[in-house]
């Protein structure tokens, strides 16, 4: 489970059925639906949330945040079949 007080946490795994990502904004969180998370293109199975990459990883990558090409994101959610 995400520990908001742990600044070192960069990946959140959650294998429980029905798990969902924890988004930075509740009011602007993407909807979880078959349209937003389509089935697997290879096997046709429904995809389930597996893990998310948190923005704190940028600090660990040593990215210069002043560059125009710098990476910036709120959360990356990964779904697998």
Tab-separated table of N, CA and C in Angstrom:
chain	number	residue	atom	x	y	z
A	1	UNK	N	0.842	-1.184	0.000
A	1	UNK	CA	0.000	0.000	0.000
A	1	UNK	C	0.881	1.239	0.000
A	2	UNK	N	0.450	2.255	-0.692
A	2	UNK	CA	1.205	3.502	-0.784
A	2	UNK	C	1.301	4.163	0.577
A	3	UNK	N	2.512	4.515	0.937
A	3	UNK	CA	2.737	5.239	2.176
A	3	UNK	C	3.120	6.658	1.806
A	4	UNK	N	2.206	7.578	1.929
A	4	UNK	CA	2.444	8.953	1.491
A	4	UNK	C	3.598	9.619	2.230
A	5	UNK	N	3.964	9.112	3.410
A	5	UNK	CA	5.059	9.721	4.161
A	5	UNK	C	6.424	9.175	3.739
A	6	UNK	N	6.456	8.173	2.868
A	6	UNK	CA	7.707	7.555	2.451
A	6	UNK	C	8.171	8.178	1.134
A	7	UNK	N	9.057	9.153	1.215
A	7	UNK	CA	9.532	9.867	0.023
A	7	UNK	C	10.410	8.998	-0.864
A	8	UNK	N	10.883	7.856	-0.365
A	8	UNK	CA	11.738	6.964	-1.138
A	8	UNK	C	10.947	5.973	-1.988
A	9	UNK	N	9.653	5.827	-1.756
A	9	UNK	CA	8.837	4.857	-2.480
A	9	UNK	C	8.633	5.322	-3.920
A	10	UNK	N	9.028	4.480	-4.889
A	10	UNK	CA	8.905	4.861	-6.291
A	10	UNK	C	8.007	3.921	-7.093
A	11	UNK	N	7.726	2.722	-6.568
A	11	UNK	CA	6.851	1.764	-7.242
A	11	UNK	C	5.868	1.221	-6.220
A	12	UNK	N	4.618	1.085	-6.649
A	12	UNK	CA	3.573	0.527	-5.788
A	12	UNK	C	2.976	-0.684	-6.486
A	13	UNK	N	3.200	-1.881	-5.938
A	13	UNK	CA	2.622	-3.115	-6.453
A	13	UNK	C	1.346	-3.418	-5.695
A	14	UNK	N	0.348	-3.948	-6.391
A	14	UNK	CA	-0.877	-4.355	-5.714
A	14	UNK	C	-1.515	-5.461	-6.537
A	15	UNK	N	-1.405	-6.708	-6.062
A	15	UNK	CA	-1.906	-7.864	-6.805
A	15	UNK	C	-3.301	-8.294	-6.387
A	16	UNK	N	-3.921	-7.547	-5.494
A	16	UNK	CA	-5.252	-7.919	-5.013
A	16	UNK	C	-6.299	-7.733	-6.106
A	17	UNK	N	-7.270	-8.647	-6.218
A	17	UNK	CA	-8.344	-8.481	-7.203
A	17	UNK	C	-9.089	-7.165	-6.981
A	18	UNK	N	-9.361	-6.463	-8.055
A	18	UNK	CA	-10.086	-5.203	-7.968
A	18	UNK	C	-9.248	-4.010	-7.539
A	19	UNK	N	-7.939	-4.195	-7.401
A	19	UNK	CA	-7.063	-3.087	-6.998
A	19	UNK	C	-7.069	-1.996	-8.061
A	20	UNK	N	-6.882	-0.780	-7.616
A	20	UNK	CA	-6.833	0.372	-8.524
A	20	UNK	C	-5.656	1.249	-8.139
A	21	UNK	N	-5.135	2.012	-9.098
A	21	UNK	CA	-4.045	2.936	-8.763
A	21	UNK	C	-4.518	4.027	-7.813
A	22	UNK	N	-3.583	4.590	-7.083
A	22	UNK	CA	-3.851	5.762	-6.257
A	22	UNK	C	-3.358	6.974	-7.036
A	23	UNK	N	-4.278	7.785	-7.503
A	23	UNK	CA	-3.931	8.936	-8.342
A	23	UNK	C	-3.601	10.154	-7.487
A	24	UNK	N	-2.751	11.052	-8.013
A	24	UNK	CA	-2.396	12.271	-7.265
A	24	UNK	C	-3.594	13.169	-6.993
A	25	UNK	N	-4.587	13.149	-7.869
A	25	UNK	CA	-5.776	13.991	-7.713
A	25	UNK	C	-7.023	13.122	-7.778
A	26	UNK	N	-7.863	13.203	-6.780
A	26	UNK	CA	-9.097	12.431	-6.791
A	26	UNK	C	-10.076	12.994	-7.814
A	27	UNK	N	-10.151	14.314	-7.924
A	27	UNK	CA	-11.128	14.935	-8.820
A	27	UNK	C	-10.739	14.821	-10.294
A	28	UNK	N	-9.447	14.639	-10.591
A	28	UNK	CA	-9.008	14.531	-11.984
A	28	UNK	C	-8.467	13.149	-12.323
A	29	UNK	N	-8.802	12.160	-11.523
A	29	UNK	CA	-8.343	10.788	-11.771
A	29	UNK	C	-9.044	10.215	-12.990
A	30	UNK	N	-8.330	9.463	-13.819
A	30	UNK	CA	-8.972	8.840	-14.979
A	30	UNK	C	-10.000	7.787	-14.542
A	31	UNK	N	-11.022	7.630	-15.342
A	31	UNK	CA	-12.041	6.620	-15.058
A	31	UNK	C	-11.473	5.231	-15.314
A	32	UNK	N	-11.888	4.267	-14.528
A	32	UNK	CA	-11.482	2.877	-14.744
A	32	UNK	C	-12.658	2.173	-15.407
A	33	UNK	N	-12.540	1.964	-16.716
A	33	UNK	CA	-13.625	1.335	-17.465
A	33	UNK	C	-13.026	0.532	-18.615
A	34	UNK	N	-13.827	-0.321	-19.262
A	34	UNK	CA	-13.317	-1.079	-20.410
A	34	UNK	C	-12.795	-0.183	-21.540
A	35	UNK	N	-13.296	1.046	-21.623
A	35	UNK	CA	-12.807	1.967	-22.653
A	35	UNK	C	-11.445	2.545	-22.278
A	36	UNK	N	-11.247	2.842	-20.995
A	36	UNK	CA	-9.979	3.428	-20.572
A	36	UNK	C	-8.897	2.370	-20.380
A	37	UNK	N	-9.284	1.128	-20.069
A	37	UNK	CA	-8.344	0.017	-19.930
A	37	UNK	C	-8.848	-1.101	-20.840
A	38	UNK	N	-8.449	-1.072	-22.120
A	38	UNK	CA	-8.955	-2.063	-23.069
A	38	UNK	C	-8.396	-3.451	-22.791
A	39	UNK	N	-9.045	-4.489	-23.326
A	39	UNK	CA	-8.529	-5.846	-23.154
A	39	UNK	C	-7.186	-6.017	-23.864
A	40	UNK	N	-6.469	-7.053	-23.496
A	40	UNK	CA	-5.176	-7.353	-24.094
A	40	UNK	C	-5.332	-7.590	-25.598
A	41	UNK	N	-4.469	-6.991	-26.398
A	41	UNK	CA	-4.535	-7.157	-27.848
A	41	UNK	C	-4.085	-8.547	-28.294
A	42	UNK	N	-3.266	-9.212	-27.481
A	42	UNK	CA	-2.771	-10.548	-27.847
A	42	UNK	C	-3.763	-11.650	-27.522
A	43	UNK	N	-4.288	-11.645	-26.284
A	43	UNK	CA	-5.128	-12.773	-25.857
A	43	UNK	C	-6.593	-12.407	-25.659
A	44	UNK	N	-6.913	-11.117	-25.629
A	44	UNK	CA	-8.293	-10.673	-25.459
A	44	UNK	C	-8.781	-10.646	-24.020
A	45	UNK	N	-7.918	-11.033	-23.070
A	45	UNK	CA	-8.321	-11.051	-21.656
A	45	UNK	C	-8.402	-9.635	-21.100
A	46	UNK	N	-9.229	-9.486	-20.082
A	46	UNK	CA	-9.321	-8.194	-19.394
A	46	UNK	C	-7.999	-7.914	-18.682
A	47	UNK	N	-7.607	-6.655	-18.664
A	47	UNK	CA	-6.380	-6.267	-17.969
A	47	UNK	C	-6.707	-5.849	-16.543
A	48	UNK	N	-5.790	-6.182	-15.641
A	48	UNK	CA	-5.934	-5.840	-14.229
A	48	UNK	C	-4.793	-4.922	-13.827
A	49	UNK	N	-5.077	-3.997	-12.931
A	49	UNK	CA	-4.024	-3.134	-12.417
A	49	UNK	C	-2.992	-3.994	-11.704
A	50	UNK	N	-1.697	-3.774	-11.989
A	50	UNK	CA	-0.637	-4.541	-11.340
A	50	UNK	C	0.308	-3.657	-10.528
A	51	UNK	N	0.784	-2.559	-11.139
A	51	UNK	CA	1.657	-1.673	-10.373
A	51	UNK	C	1.634	-0.281	-10.958
A	52	UNK	N	2.153	0.667	-10.187
A	52	UNK	CA	2.268	2.028	-10.689
A	52	UNK	C	3.637	2.585	-10.324
A	53	UNK	N	4.134	3.445	-11.215
A	53	UNK	CA	5.405	4.130	-11.009
A	53	UNK	C	5.066	5.527	-10.509
A	54	UNK	N	5.643	5.888	-9.385
A	54	UNK	CA	5.349	7.176	-8.757
A	54	UNK	C	6.356	8.229	-9.205
A	55	UNK	N	5.969	9.498	-9.204
A	55	UNK	CA	6.839	10.551	-9.725
A	55	UNK	C	8.137	10.742	-8.937
A	56	UNK	N	8.231	10.203	-7.730
A	56	UNK	CA	9.461	10.323	-6.948
A	56	UNK	C	10.639	9.668	-7.651
A	57	UNK	N	10.370	8.771	-8.598
A	57	UNK	CA	11.457	8.095	-9.310
A	57	UNK	C	12.315	9.093	-10.090
A	58	UNK	N	11.721	10.209	-10.492
A	58	UNK	CA	12.468	11.226	-11.247
A	58	UNK	C	13.657	11.725	-10.439
A	59	UNK	N	13.471	11.913	-9.131
A	59	UNK	CA	14.580	12.356	-8.273
A	59	UNK	C	15.715	11.342	-8.249
A	60	UNK	N	15.390	10.061	-8.309
A	60	UNK	CA	16.391	9.000	-8.254
A	60	UNK	C	17.105	8.812	-9.589
A	61	UNK	N	16.504	9.293	-10.666
A	61	UNK	CA	17.114	9.152	-11.994
A	61	UNK	C	18.117	10.257	-12.291
A	62	UNK	N	18.171	11.282	-11.467
A	62	UNK	CA	19.108	12.377	-11.669
A	62	UNK	C	18.778	13.235	-12.884
A	63	UNK	N	17.498	13.371	-13.189
A	63	UNK	CA	17.050	14.155	-14.342
A	63	UNK	C	17.135	15.645	-14.017
A	64	UNK	N	17.662	16.426	-14.944
A	64	UNK	CA	17.692	17.878	-14.783
A	64	UNK	C	16.302	18.411	-15.113
A	65	UNK	N	15.560	18.820	-14.120
A	65	UNK	CA	14.178	19.244	-14.318
A	65	UNK	C	14.046	20.551	-15.082
A	66	UNK	N	15.151	21.249	-15.321
A	66	UNK	CA	15.103	22.513	-16.059
A	66	UNK	C	15.188	22.306	-17.574
A	67	UNK	N	15.529	21.120	-18.021
A	67	UNK	CA	15.615	20.845	-19.457
A	67	UNK	C	14.220	20.773	-20.071
A	68	UNK	N	14.096	21.218	-21.309
A	68	UNK	CA	12.806	21.143	-22.001
A	68	UNK	C	12.386	19.689	-22.214
A	69	UNK	N	13.344	18.775	-22.300
A	69	UNK	CA	13.048	17.362	-22.526
A	69	UNK	C	12.900	16.568	-21.227
A	70	UNK	N	12.858	17.238	-20.083
A	70	UNK	CA	12.769	16.556	-18.789
A	70	UNK	C	11.446	15.798	-18.662
A	71	UNK	N	11.516	14.648	-18.031
A	71	UNK	CA	10.340	13.826	-17.785
A	71	UNK	C	9.545	14.431	-16.634
A	72	UNK	N	8.220	14.456	-16.774
A	72	UNK	CA	7.364	14.955	-15.710
A	72	UNK	C	6.025	14.229	-15.803
A	73	UNK	N	5.605	13.599	-14.721
A	73	UNK	CA	4.331	12.892	-14.712
A	73	UNK	C	3.806	12.794	-13.292
A	74	UNK	N	2.519	12.517	-13.168
A	74	UNK	CA	1.905	12.363	-11.855
A	74	UNK	C	1.925	10.922	-11.383
A	75	UNK	N	1.698	9.977	-12.302
A	75	UNK	CA	1.719	8.557	-11.976
A	75	UNK	C	1.596	7.766	-13.269
A	76	UNK	N	2.282	6.633	-13.339
A	76	UNK	CA	2.172	5.726	-14.483
A	76	UNK	C	1.556	4.439	-13.965
A	77	UNK	N	0.391	4.079	-14.466
A	77	UNK	CA	-0.292	2.853	-14.052
A	77	UNK	C	-0.073	1.776	-15.101
A	78	UNK	N	0.280	0.572	-14.647
A	78	UNK	CA	0.548	-0.549	-15.545
A	78	UNK	C	-0.509	-1.627	-15.305
A	79	UNK	N	-1.162	-2.028	-16.379
A	79	UNK	CA	-2.195	-3.051	-16.340
A	79	UNK	C	-1.716	-4.250	-17.157
A	80	UNK	N	-1.940	-5.462	-16.640
A	80	UNK	CA	-1.523	-6.677	-17.349
A	80	UNK	C	-2.684	-7.646	-17.452
A	81	UNK	N	-2.578	-8.570	-18.394
A	81	UNK	CA	-3.635	-9.574	-18.559
A	81	UNK	C	-3.309	-10.834	-17.786
